[in-house]
Structure formats: C-alpha cells, structure tokens
Amino acid sequence: MPDFEPITGRYFTMNVAGDDVRIYVEEAGAGIPLVCLHTAGSDARQFRHLMCDREVTAHFRVMAFDMPWHGKSNPPAGWQDREYQLTTELYRETVLAFCTEMELEDPAIMGCSMGGRIVLHLALEHPEAFRAVVALEGADRLEPYYDTDWLHRGDVHGGEVCAGYVSGQVAPQSPDEYRWETLWAYMQGGPGIFKGDLYFYWVDGHFDDRSGLIDTGRCPVYLLSGEYDSSCTPERAIATAKRIKGSRITVMDGMGHFPMSENPELFRRHILPVLEDIRNRG
Amino acid sequence: MIEKLATYVNGNDALVRRGRHIECSLLVGVGDNDFIIEIKGGRVTNVRRRAIAIESGCFAVRASADVWHEHWSALPKRDHHDLFSMLAAGHAEIDGDLLPFMQNLLYFKALLAAPRAANEKA
C-alpha cells in the first residue's frame, strides 16, 4: 500500500442562489470543525499541508472545499452563457450553504486573501455561526493596483498571466517547490475565474466603514499578514485590526500572500498558537 | 548591471525557452539612463543606451537606480522583490503597449530580475 496522506476528498451537490452546484471538499482530522477558504483564482489544495499536520488534525476536523467554478467543483449548469462574478452576497451565501450542508456545529473558519475578507464579513453579520474567524491576508479595505481585464481575453493566455500576476506575491524566502506549486494552481484556473473573484476582492468587499461593528466578544477575530504581501499589506491588515476592537494581529516576517501553501513550515509557527487559542476558548 | 543582461538571460535555458516566441525591444529606465533591450527567441541580442530621443521599445519600465539595485540584490526588501510589487508601491512605472508584456508576463518579470543571479552566486 502507498503511504497515503490523511486527506480524503468527496463530492456533494448544494444549492447556492438558486443554482445546484457540485462541490468538492477535502478533509482530515477530528475535533473542532475548521473550514478553510482558498484564495481568489485558486482552489482548496492550498491547505494540503495544514491537513497533513498532526498537531492540527489531532484537535481539528479541517475541511477545505473548492468554491463553485474552482478546482474540482463545477460551475452551475448553463455556465457557458454567464460571466462569473463573485459578489459579497454570493460568497457569503456559498460559505453558509457549505456549513449548513455539512451540518457543522460551531465551526471556526479560516480564509486567505478573498477568503480572509469574507470571514470578516461573516464575523460581522453571522457571529452566532462561527466560534472564531481567522483572516489570512485579509483586510476590510484594499487598493487595487492592477487592471483585471488582462486576466481574461483571447490574446493573453489566462493561466500564464494569472500566475504572472501573483508570482511576486510569494515571498522571496519561500521554497521554490512551494512557490511554483502555488503558481501551478493559478495556471489551472478556469477562464475568467480569477478576474471574477477579484470583483469581490478589489471592488465589492470593502467594508471599513462597518468592520468596527464586529463584536469580538461574540466572535473572536485573528488576522495574520505576510511581510511581502503587496495587496493586503501588513499596513492594511494592521489598520483593519485597529478598527476591529479586540482582534489579534500577527505580521509574518518573510512571508507573502499565500502562507499555507508558499511556506508551510513558517506558517505553522504562526498558526499553531492561534489554533491553540481557539481551542482554549472552548 | 543592466548592460550585462544578455549574460544573465542567455545562460538561463529555462528562461530562454519561456520566451522562445518573443521578438521585440523594450526600454528599461535606470534612473536617468534609458536602455534599449532587444530580444529575439527569448535571447537578449543587444543592450544599448538610448542614443536618440525617438528611439524606444514597445513598452518601457522605469525605476530609480536605487530601486533596481535593491531589486537585483540576493534578498530584496518588500516592495522591491518583484516588478508588480514595485509598481504597487509606486517605485516603478510601466508605459507603452502592454500586450506583449502581459502575453509573456512571467518571462519579462524574470528577465528584469535576471541580474539578481550574479548577487545570489556572490
């Protein structure tokens, strides 16, 4: 028998905004449910190292699903006649539908980049649904610095340009193997999907005017930001943390925008104390 | 270091292969000095100082000498480690026809970072 990893993957269908979508979910471990949300334009493989970390899976049931249109999850039927665009409302509904379908009880939720933004929205609007939220490279206010139209057009290879857009978001210190594995997922995204996700990330997801209303007494908030992140910079994460009273911020030196996939060894040093804190809160 | 770009690029087989369909010139500004970089089949075939005002490339990338110096260091600081990070931080500018640039984004980023190899080996 091969030396199997502890990760198992399964499919199910759920309804989101009136559409039935076939969802792929991977999980490992047992204990407190921990839902993990991948970055824009990528998929749940980004969390494979976390799901193979026994110090995590001894206490947490770690689940990561591919968003509709991403990875091994399907787009809804009729996708060929639609333009994919992720809104705050659609993203929130997707995550809540997943938690409902999986019958999760008091889960923690951790997201990266766009996932790091939506968990903050969830902390504000659904604090009763989550025992804690962890925002990796997530902020309540961002400033776009590139034109997303280049990401989906016939005369530019989508996979190559998506990887090129984010290649500098990996810190120079991160191991080459994981740098290129992270970029590989970007090269495999469907046409227009990264661009459609960035509508939420760059345009629709701002809520710095309301993030201060998050009650961390009801739903604790943890923010972690990589030194080399050029979009959710440490400065933007710190500004977000200041607005969310009671939140905890960690700046990860020598890390970029994809902590769990670009440098899993360094990431675990930062995330294990956070997960321990969540456990201790009960 | 930009003058030696051909050495850094043409000795990198993987980079040359990535740019094998490229044939164009670009302008790289290092402070007040403009350089024309000619590329054919992924290889740098010529690097020269811009001699006359109307000489140009299909696109131009400019940054100060200090920013390029940091970009080419073995372990660049944040906001200097990647062309897009430099653009995001306002440390670099890009103008011109960006279609060939975007069509070969990974190549051109690696091309502009290629002098780093000399410092990594040092």
GROMACS .gro file of C-alpha atoms in nm:
model
  404
    1MET     CA    1   0.000   0.000   0.000
    2PRO     CA    2   0.123   0.352  -0.068
    3ASP     CA    3   0.190   0.586   0.217
    4PHE     CA    4  -0.145   0.761   0.188
    5GLU     CA    5  -0.185   1.115   0.316
    6PRO     CA    6  -0.464   1.152   0.573
    7ILE     CA    7  -0.669   1.373   0.339
    8THR     CA    8  -0.992   1.235   0.194
    9GLY     CA    9  -1.197   1.402  -0.079
   10ARG     CA   10  -1.567   1.373  -0.156
   11TYR     CA   11  -1.833   1.539  -0.370
   12PHE     CA   12  -2.182   1.660  -0.294
   13THR     CA   13  -2.433   1.897  -0.451
   14MET     CA   14  -2.566   2.205  -0.277
   15ASN     CA   15  -2.788   2.491  -0.380
   16VAL     CA   16  -2.643   2.841  -0.386
   17ALA     CA   17  -2.850   3.140  -0.501
   18GLY     CA   18  -3.091   2.911  -0.685
   19ASP     CA   19  -2.822   2.707  -0.860
   20ASP     CA   20  -2.731   2.348  -0.787
   21VAL     CA   21  -2.352   2.322  -0.777
   22ARG     CA   22  -2.141   2.010  -0.739
   23ILE     CA   23  -1.886   2.075  -0.466
   24TYR     CA   24  -1.557   1.903  -0.398
   25VAL     CA   25  -1.443   1.900  -0.036
   26GLU     CA   26  -1.132   1.759   0.128
   27GLU     CA   27  -1.092   1.695   0.497
   28ALA     CA   28  -0.867   1.544   0.760
   29GLY     CA   29  -0.863   1.517   1.136
   30ALA     CA   30  -1.122   1.514   1.410
   31GLY     CA   31  -1.244   1.765   1.666
   32ILE     CA   32  -1.342   2.127   1.628
   33PRO     CA   33  -1.466   2.191   1.273
   34LEU     CA   34  -1.229   2.424   1.090
   35VAL     CA   35  -1.347   2.544   0.748
   36CYS     CA   36  -1.071   2.672   0.518
   37LEU     CA   37  -1.131   2.908   0.226
   38HIS     CA   38  -0.883   2.931  -0.061
   39THR     CA   39  -0.760   3.246  -0.236
   40ALA     CA   40  -0.906   3.405  -0.548
   41GLY     CA   41  -0.837   3.208  -0.863
   42SER     CA   42  -0.702   2.901  -0.686
   43ASP     CA   43  -0.851   2.604  -0.502
   44ALA     CA   44  -0.851   2.409  -0.178
   45ARG     CA   45  -0.524   2.228  -0.247
   46GLN     CA   46  -0.360   2.528  -0.084
   47PHE     CA   47  -0.445   2.377   0.255
   48ARG     CA   48  -0.292   2.034   0.195
   49HIS     CA   49  -0.005   2.092   0.436
   50LEU     CA   50  -0.235   2.203   0.716
   51MET     CA   51  -0.444   1.889   0.664
   52CYS     CA   52  -0.134   1.672   0.698
   53ASP     CA   53  -0.017   1.840   1.018
   54ARG     CA   54  -0.088   1.607   1.308
   55GLU     CA   55  -0.061   1.885   1.561
   56VAL     CA   56  -0.357   2.043   1.385
   57THR     CA   57  -0.563   1.738   1.294
   58ALA     CA   58  -0.536   1.594   1.645
   59HIS     CA   59  -0.771   1.870   1.757
   60PHE     CA   60  -0.946   1.997   1.445
   61ARG     CA   61  -1.157   1.850   1.169
   62VAL     CA   62  -1.001   2.052   0.888
   63MET     CA   63  -1.218   2.097   0.580
   64ALA     CA   64  -1.135   2.283   0.261
   65PHE     CA   65  -1.372   2.299  -0.033
   66ASP     CA   66  -1.329   2.426  -0.385
   67MET     CA   67  -1.561   2.719  -0.444
   68PRO     CA   68  -1.808   2.673  -0.732
   69TRP     CA   69  -1.625   2.732  -1.065
   70HIS     CA   70  -1.290   2.644  -0.895
   71GLY     CA   71  -1.075   2.333  -0.874
   72LYS     CA   72  -1.284   2.016  -0.890
   73SER     CA   73  -1.611   2.190  -0.803
   74ASN     CA   74  -1.831   2.254  -1.105
   75PRO     CA   75  -1.983   2.576  -1.224
   76PRO     CA   76  -2.363   2.567  -1.233
   77ALA     CA   77  -2.533   2.428  -1.545
   78GLY     CA   78  -2.553   2.695  -1.812
   79TRP     CA   79  -2.220   2.849  -1.709
   80GLN     CA   80  -2.118   2.885  -2.071
   81ASP     CA   81  -2.362   3.172  -2.116
   82ARG     CA   82  -2.270   3.357  -1.798
   83GLU     CA   83  -1.991   3.584  -1.685
   84TYR     CA   84  -1.863   3.471  -1.347
   85GLN     CA   85  -1.855   3.746  -1.088
   86LEU     CA   86  -1.823   3.687  -0.715
   87THR     CA   87  -2.015   3.934  -0.500
   88THR     CA   88  -2.006   3.969  -0.124
   89GLU     CA   89  -2.359   3.831  -0.104
   90LEU     CA   90  -2.288   3.530  -0.327
   91TYR     CA   91  -1.968   3.448  -0.140
   92ARG     CA   92  -2.136   3.472   0.198
   93GLU     CA   93  -2.427   3.257   0.082
   94THR     CA   94  -2.187   2.996  -0.059
   95VAL     CA   95  -1.993   2.961   0.265
   96LEU     CA   96  -2.308   2.946   0.479
   97ALA     CA   97  -2.463   2.686   0.246
   98PHE     CA   98  -2.150   2.473   0.282
   99CYS     CA   99  -2.162   2.489   0.663
  100THR     CA  100  -2.533   2.406   0.663
  101GLU     CA  101  -2.499   2.112   0.423
  102MET     CA  102  -2.208   1.974   0.624
  103GLU     CA  103  -2.414   2.012   0.944
  104LEU     CA  104  -2.121   2.179   1.119
  105GLU     CA  105  -2.162   2.268   1.482
  106ASP     CA  106  -1.996   2.588   1.597
  107PRO     CA  107  -1.712   2.578   1.343
  108ALA     CA  108  -1.410   2.802   1.326
  109ILE     CA  109  -1.337   2.945   0.982
  110MET     CA  110  -1.010   3.050   0.823
  111GLY     CA  111  -0.975   3.211   0.483
  112CYS     CA  112  -0.691   3.357   0.283
  113SER     CA  113  -0.698   3.669   0.067
  114MET     CA  114  -1.056   3.689  -0.059
  115GLY     CA  115  -1.127   3.416   0.196
  116GLY     CA  116  -0.967   3.638   0.457
  117ARG     CA  117  -1.203   3.919   0.361
  118ILE     CA  118  -1.523   3.714   0.366
  119VAL     CA  119  -1.455   3.571   0.712
  120LEU     CA  120  -1.453   3.929   0.843
  121HIS     CA  121  -1.791   3.989   0.680
  122LEU     CA  122  -1.911   3.667   0.844
  123ALA     CA  123  -1.783   3.780   1.184
  124LEU     CA  124  -1.989   4.097   1.145
  125GLU     CA  125  -2.310   3.953   1.011
  126HIS     CA  126  -2.315   3.594   1.141
  127PRO     CA  127  -2.121   3.595   1.467
  128GLU     CA  128  -2.351   3.328   1.606
  129ALA     CA  129  -2.249   3.085   1.331
  130PHE     CA  130  -1.873   3.073   1.398
  131ARG     CA  131  -1.670   3.022   1.714
  132ALA     CA  132  -1.385   3.227   1.564
  133VAL     CA  133  -1.263   3.364   1.232
  134VAL     CA  134  -0.905   3.371   1.107
  135ALA     CA  135  -0.825   3.617   0.829
  136LEU     CA  136  -0.504   3.533   0.646
  137GLU     CA  137  -0.400   3.822   0.423
  138GLY     CA  138  -0.746   3.972   0.467
  139ALA     CA  139  -0.842   4.335   0.521
  140ASP     CA  140  -1.154   4.547   0.523
  141ARG     CA  141  -1.010   4.796   0.275
  142LEU     CA  142  -0.780   4.737  -0.022
  143GLU     CA  143  -0.647   4.947  -0.307
  144PRO     CA  144  -0.639   4.778  -0.649
  145TYR     CA  145  -0.306   4.813  -0.826
  146TYR     CA  146  -0.364   4.620  -1.147
  147ASP     CA  147  -0.610   4.603  -1.431
  148THR     CA  148  -0.804   4.277  -1.413
  149ASP     CA  149  -0.916   4.293  -1.779
  150TRP     CA  150  -0.583   4.139  -1.878
  151LEU     CA  151  -0.679   3.821  -1.692
  152HIS     CA  152  -0.947   3.714  -1.939
  153ARG     CA  153  -0.903   3.786  -2.307
  154GLY     CA  154  -0.837   3.579  -2.614
  155ASP     CA  155  -0.491   3.711  -2.694
  156VAL     CA  156  -0.339   3.651  -2.349
  157HIS     CA  157  -0.302   3.301  -2.201
  158GLY     CA  158  -0.518   3.306  -1.889
  159GLY     CA  159  -0.320   3.054  -1.688
  160GLU     CA  160   0.014   3.213  -1.761
  161VAL     CA  161  -0.100   3.568  -1.689
  162CYS     CA  162  -0.284   3.474  -1.369
  163ALA     CA  163   0.034   3.311  -1.238
  164GLY     CA  164   0.234   3.614  -1.354
  165TYR     CA  165   0.004   3.850  -1.168
  166VAL     CA  166   0.056   3.673  -0.837
  167SER     CA  167   0.411   3.540  -0.870
  168GLY     CA  168   0.551   3.835  -0.677
  169GLN     CA  169   0.300   3.774  -0.401
  170VAL     CA  170   0.514   3.481  -0.290
  171ALA     CA  171   0.795   3.594  -0.060
  172PRO     CA  172   1.148   3.554  -0.196
  173GLN     CA  173   1.237   3.340   0.107
  174SER     CA  174   0.969   3.078   0.033
  175PRO     CA  175   1.092   2.743  -0.100
  176ASP     CA  176   1.092   2.722  -0.480
  177GLU     CA  177   0.897   2.396  -0.474
  178TYR     CA  178   0.604   2.555  -0.295
  179ARG     CA  179   0.631   2.883  -0.484
  180TRP     CA  180   0.576   2.703  -0.812
  181GLU     CA  181   0.314   2.467  -0.673
  182THR     CA  182   0.118   2.774  -0.560
  183LEU     CA  183   0.152   2.925  -0.908
  184TRP     CA  184   0.057   2.597  -1.074
  185ALA     CA  185  -0.289   2.620  -0.919
  186TYR     CA  186  -0.325   2.968  -1.068
  187MET     CA  187  -0.227   2.831  -1.406
  188GLN     CA  188  -0.508   2.576  -1.379
  189GLY     CA  189  -0.794   2.814  -1.302
  190GLY     CA  190  -1.089   2.836  -1.539
  191PRO     CA  191  -1.115   3.125  -1.787
  192GLY     CA  192  -1.220   3.449  -1.619
  193ILE     CA  193  -1.245   3.296  -1.272
  194PHE     CA  194  -0.958   3.483  -1.107
  195LYS     CA  195  -1.094   3.804  -1.258
  196GLY     CA  196  -1.445   3.723  -1.134
  197ASP     CA  197  -1.314   3.657  -0.782
  198LEU     CA  198  -1.127   3.985  -0.784
  199TYR     CA  199  -1.455   4.168  -0.820
  200PHE     CA  200  -1.521   4.072  -0.460
  201TYR     CA  201  -1.159   4.118  -0.354
  202TRP     CA  202  -1.089   4.455  -0.516
  203VAL     CA  203  -1.431   4.614  -0.559
  204ASP     CA  204  -1.730   4.473  -0.374
  205GLY     CA  205  -1.578   4.358  -0.046
  206HIS     CA  206  -1.482   4.690   0.113
  207PHE     CA  207  -1.648   4.748   0.448
  208ASP     CA  208  -1.403   4.953   0.652
  209ASP     CA  209  -1.699   5.173   0.740
  210ARG     CA  210  -1.866   4.879   0.919
  211SER     CA  211  -1.583   4.649   1.031
  212GLY     CA  212  -1.563   4.840   1.358
  213LEU     CA  213  -1.906   4.697   1.441
  214ILE     CA  214  -1.764   4.344   1.470
  215ASP     CA  215  -1.813   4.218   1.824
  216THR     CA  216  -1.507   4.009   1.902
  217GLY     CA  217  -1.668   3.912   2.230
  218ARG     CA  218  -1.919   3.711   2.030
  219CYS     CA  219  -1.685   3.603   1.751
  220PRO     CA  220  -1.308   3.633   1.807
  221VAL     CA  221  -1.108   3.765   1.511
  222TYR     CA  222  -0.748   3.679   1.428
  223LEU     CA  223  -0.559   3.850   1.146
  224LEU     CA  224  -0.226   3.733   1.001
  225SER     CA  225  -0.042   3.925   0.733
  226GLY     CA  226   0.272   3.846   0.535
  227GLU     CA  227   0.554   4.099   0.513
  228TYR     CA  228   0.583   4.063   0.134
  229ASP     CA  229   0.212   4.085   0.056
  230SER     CA  230   0.162   4.372  -0.190
  231SER     CA  231  -0.220   4.371  -0.187
  232CYS     CA  232  -0.323   4.300   0.172
  233THR     CA  233  -0.011   4.467   0.307
  234PRO     CA  234   0.077   4.447   0.676
  235GLU     CA  235  -0.019   4.815   0.700
  236ARG     CA  236  -0.371   4.741   0.567
  237ALA     CA  237  -0.409   4.442   0.799
  238ILE     CA  238  -0.293   4.647   1.097
  239ALA     CA  239  -0.536   4.925   1.006
  240THR     CA  240  -0.814   4.665   0.989
  241ALA     CA  241  -0.713   4.523   1.327
  242LYS     CA  242  -0.726   4.870   1.479
  243ARG     CA  243  -1.082   4.914   1.357
  244ILE     CA  244  -1.188   4.571   1.492
  245LYS     CA  245  -1.154   4.618   1.866
  246GLY     CA  246  -1.030   4.308   2.043
  247SER     CA  247  -0.890   4.144   1.729
  248ARG     CA  248  -0.540   3.999   1.726
  249ILE     CA  249  -0.290   4.075   1.452
  250THR     CA  250   0.026   3.888   1.361
  251VAL     CA  251   0.269   4.012   1.097
  252MET     CA  252   0.462   3.722   0.949
  253ASP     CA  253   0.816   3.825   0.850
  254GLY     CA  254   0.949   3.664   0.535
  255MET     CA  255   0.603   3.558   0.423
  256GLY     CA  256   0.393   3.656   0.122
  257HIS     CA  257   0.026   3.636   0.030
  258PHE     CA  258  -0.013   3.256   0.041
  259PRO     CA  259   0.118   3.148   0.383
  260MET     CA  260  -0.037   2.800   0.397
  261SER     CA  261   0.087   2.697   0.054
  262GLU     CA  262   0.405   2.901  -0.008
  263ASN     CA  263   0.584   2.828   0.318
  264PRO     CA  264   0.400   2.568   0.530
  265GLU     CA  265   0.679   2.531   0.785
  266LEU     CA  266   0.691   2.901   0.860
  267PHE     CA  267   0.312   2.925   0.856
  268ARG     CA  268   0.263   2.656   1.119
  269ARG     CA  269   0.478   2.853   1.361
  270HIS     CA  270   0.226   3.135   1.337
  271ILE     CA  271  -0.099   2.943   1.305
  272LEU     CA  272  -0.048   2.680   1.578
  273PRO     CA  273  -0.068   2.941   1.859
  274VAL     CA  274  -0.384   3.084   1.700
  275LEU     CA  275  -0.546   2.740   1.680
  276GLU     CA  276  -0.443   2.667   2.038
  277ASP     CA  277  -0.605   2.991   2.147
  278ILE     CA  278  -0.926   2.895   1.969
  279ARG     CA  279  -0.922   2.556   2.144
  280ASN     CA  280  -0.864   2.716   2.484
  281ARG     CA  281  -1.161   2.944   2.438
  282GLY     CA  282  -1.377   2.631   2.425
  283MET     CA  283   2.425   4.550  -1.425
  284ILE     CA  284   2.167   4.604  -1.696
  285GLU     CA  285   2.450   4.620  -1.951
  286LYS     CA  286   2.527   4.255  -1.875
  287LEU     CA  287   2.166   4.141  -1.910
  288ALA     CA  288   2.247   3.916  -2.206
  289THR     CA  289   2.486   3.714  -1.990
  290TYR     CA  290   2.228   3.659  -1.718
  291VAL     CA  291   1.940   3.578  -1.953
  292ASN     CA  292   2.101   3.381  -2.234
  293GLY     CA  293   2.270   3.146  -1.990
  294ASN     CA  294   1.934   3.055  -1.839
  295ASP     CA  295   1.792   2.784  -2.066
  296ALA     CA  296   1.456   2.770  -1.889
  297LEU     CA  297   1.407   3.144  -1.922
  298VAL     CA  298   1.508   3.145  -2.288
  299ARG     CA  299   1.262   2.863  -2.351
  300ARG     CA  300   0.985   3.054  -2.175
  301GLY     CA  301   1.043   3.345  -2.412
  302ARG     CA  302   1.106   3.146  -2.728
  303HIS     CA  303   0.827   3.319  -2.924
  304ILE     CA  304   0.925   3.673  -2.829
  305GLU     CA  305   1.075   3.918  -3.071
  306CYS     CA  306   1.063   4.279  -2.954
  307SER     CA  307   1.254   4.562  -2.794
  308LEU     CA  308   1.174   4.719  -2.460
  309LEU     CA  309   1.303   5.026  -2.287
  310VAL     CA  310   1.438   4.998  -1.934
  311GLY     CA  311   1.499   5.318  -1.746
  312VAL     CA  312   1.758   5.305  -1.470
  313GLY     CA  313   1.735   5.646  -1.311
  314ASP     CA  314   1.807   5.899  -1.585
  315ASN     CA  315   1.963   5.642  -1.815
  316ASP     CA  316   1.744   5.469  -2.073
  317PHE     CA  317   1.847   5.136  -2.221
  318ILE     CA  318   1.703   4.957  -2.523
  319ILE     CA  319   1.688   4.579  -2.477
  320GLU     CA  320   1.644   4.375  -2.792
  321ILE     CA  321   1.503   4.024  -2.761
  322LYS     CA  322   1.478   3.752  -3.020
  323GLY     CA  323   1.363   3.399  -2.948
  324GLY     CA  324   1.390   3.463  -2.575
  325ARG     CA  325   1.754   3.569  -2.602
  326VAL     CA  326   1.881   3.918  -2.535
  327THR     CA  327   2.052   4.011  -2.859
  328ASN     CA  328   2.151   4.366  -2.778
  329VAL     CA  329   2.159   4.610  -2.486
  330ARG     CA  330   2.249   4.969  -2.558
  331ARG     CA  331   2.198   5.313  -2.417
  332ARG     CA  332   1.927   5.505  -2.595
  333ALA     CA  333   2.109   5.729  -2.837
  334ILE     CA  334   1.835   5.944  -2.987
  335ALA     CA  335   1.512   6.078  -2.841
  336ILE     CA  336   1.268   5.892  -3.067
  337GLU     CA  337   1.432   5.556  -3.010
  338SER     CA  338   1.201   5.343  -2.799
  339GLY     CA  339   1.068   4.997  -2.732
  340CYS     CA  340   0.719   4.852  -2.746
  341PHE     CA  341   0.692   4.924  -2.374
  342ALA     CA  342   0.903   5.097  -2.112
  343VAL     CA  343   0.977   5.009  -1.749
  344ARG     CA  344   1.141   5.272  -1.532
  345ALA     CA  345   1.268   5.289  -1.176
  346SER     CA  346   1.543   5.468  -0.991
  347ALA     CA  347   1.893   5.322  -0.980
  348ASP     CA  348   1.846   5.255  -0.608
  349VAL     CA  349   1.525   5.060  -0.666
  350TRP     CA  350   1.683   4.845  -0.937
  351HIS     CA  351   1.986   4.792  -0.713
  352GLU     CA  352   1.759   4.659  -0.440
  353HIS     CA  353   1.555   4.455  -0.690
  354TRP     CA  354   1.873   4.283  -0.802
  355SER     CA  355   2.003   4.211  -0.452
  356ALA     CA  356   2.012   3.849  -0.335
  357LEU     CA  357   1.724   3.904  -0.091
  358PRO     CA  358   1.530   4.216  -0.193
  359LYS     CA  359   1.324   4.408   0.059
  360ARG     CA  360   0.947   4.407   0.035
  361ASP     CA  361   0.807   4.634  -0.239
  362HIS     CA  362   1.131   4.577  -0.432
  363HIS     CA  363   1.131   4.198  -0.480
  364ASP     CA  364   0.904   4.182  -0.784
  365LEU     CA  365   0.810   4.419  -1.065
  366PHE     CA  366   0.441   4.419  -0.968
  367SER     CA  367   0.531   4.487  -0.605
  368MET     CA  368   0.743   4.780  -0.726
  369LEU     CA  369   0.453   4.910  -0.936
  370ALA     CA  370   0.209   4.867  -0.647
  371ALA     CA  371   0.437   5.062  -0.413
  372GLY     CA  372   0.495   5.337  -0.668
  373HIS     CA  373   0.863   5.250  -0.702
  374ALA     CA  374   0.841   5.173  -1.075
  375GLU     CA  375   0.641   5.283  -1.378
  376ILE     CA  376   0.537   5.100  -1.692
  377ASP     CA  377   0.409   5.256  -2.013
  378GLY     CA  378   0.350   5.168  -2.377
  379ASP     CA  379   0.191   4.868  -2.545
  380LEU     CA  380   0.139   4.624  -2.259
  381LEU     CA  381   0.000   4.342  -2.476
  382PRO     CA  382   0.336   4.170  -2.539
  383PHE     CA  383   0.426   4.231  -2.175
  384MET     CA  384   0.110   4.064  -2.046
  385GLN     CA  385   0.134   3.783  -2.303
  386ASN     CA  386   0.475   3.698  -2.158
  387LEU     CA  387   0.446   3.830  -1.806
  388LEU     CA  388   0.643   3.560  -1.627
  389TYR     CA  389   0.920   3.594  -1.885
  390PHE     CA  390   0.952   3.970  -1.860
  391LYS     CA  391   0.943   3.968  -1.481
  392ALA     CA  392   1.221   3.710  -1.479
  393LEU     CA  393   1.414   3.899  -1.748
  394LEU     CA  394   1.412   4.219  -1.544
  395ALA     CA  395   1.511   4.029  -1.229
  396ALA     CA  396   1.784   3.828  -1.407
  397PRO     CA  397   2.080   4.035  -1.279
  398ARG     CA  398   1.990   3.908  -0.931
  399ALA     CA  399   2.158   3.582  -1.026
  400ALA     CA  400   2.501   3.747  -1.005
  401ASN     CA  401   2.435   3.852  -0.644
  402GLU     CA  402   2.289   3.516  -0.546
  403LYS     CA  403   2.609   3.345  -0.655
  404ALA     CA  404   2.833   3.605  -0.492
   0.00000   0.00000   0.00000
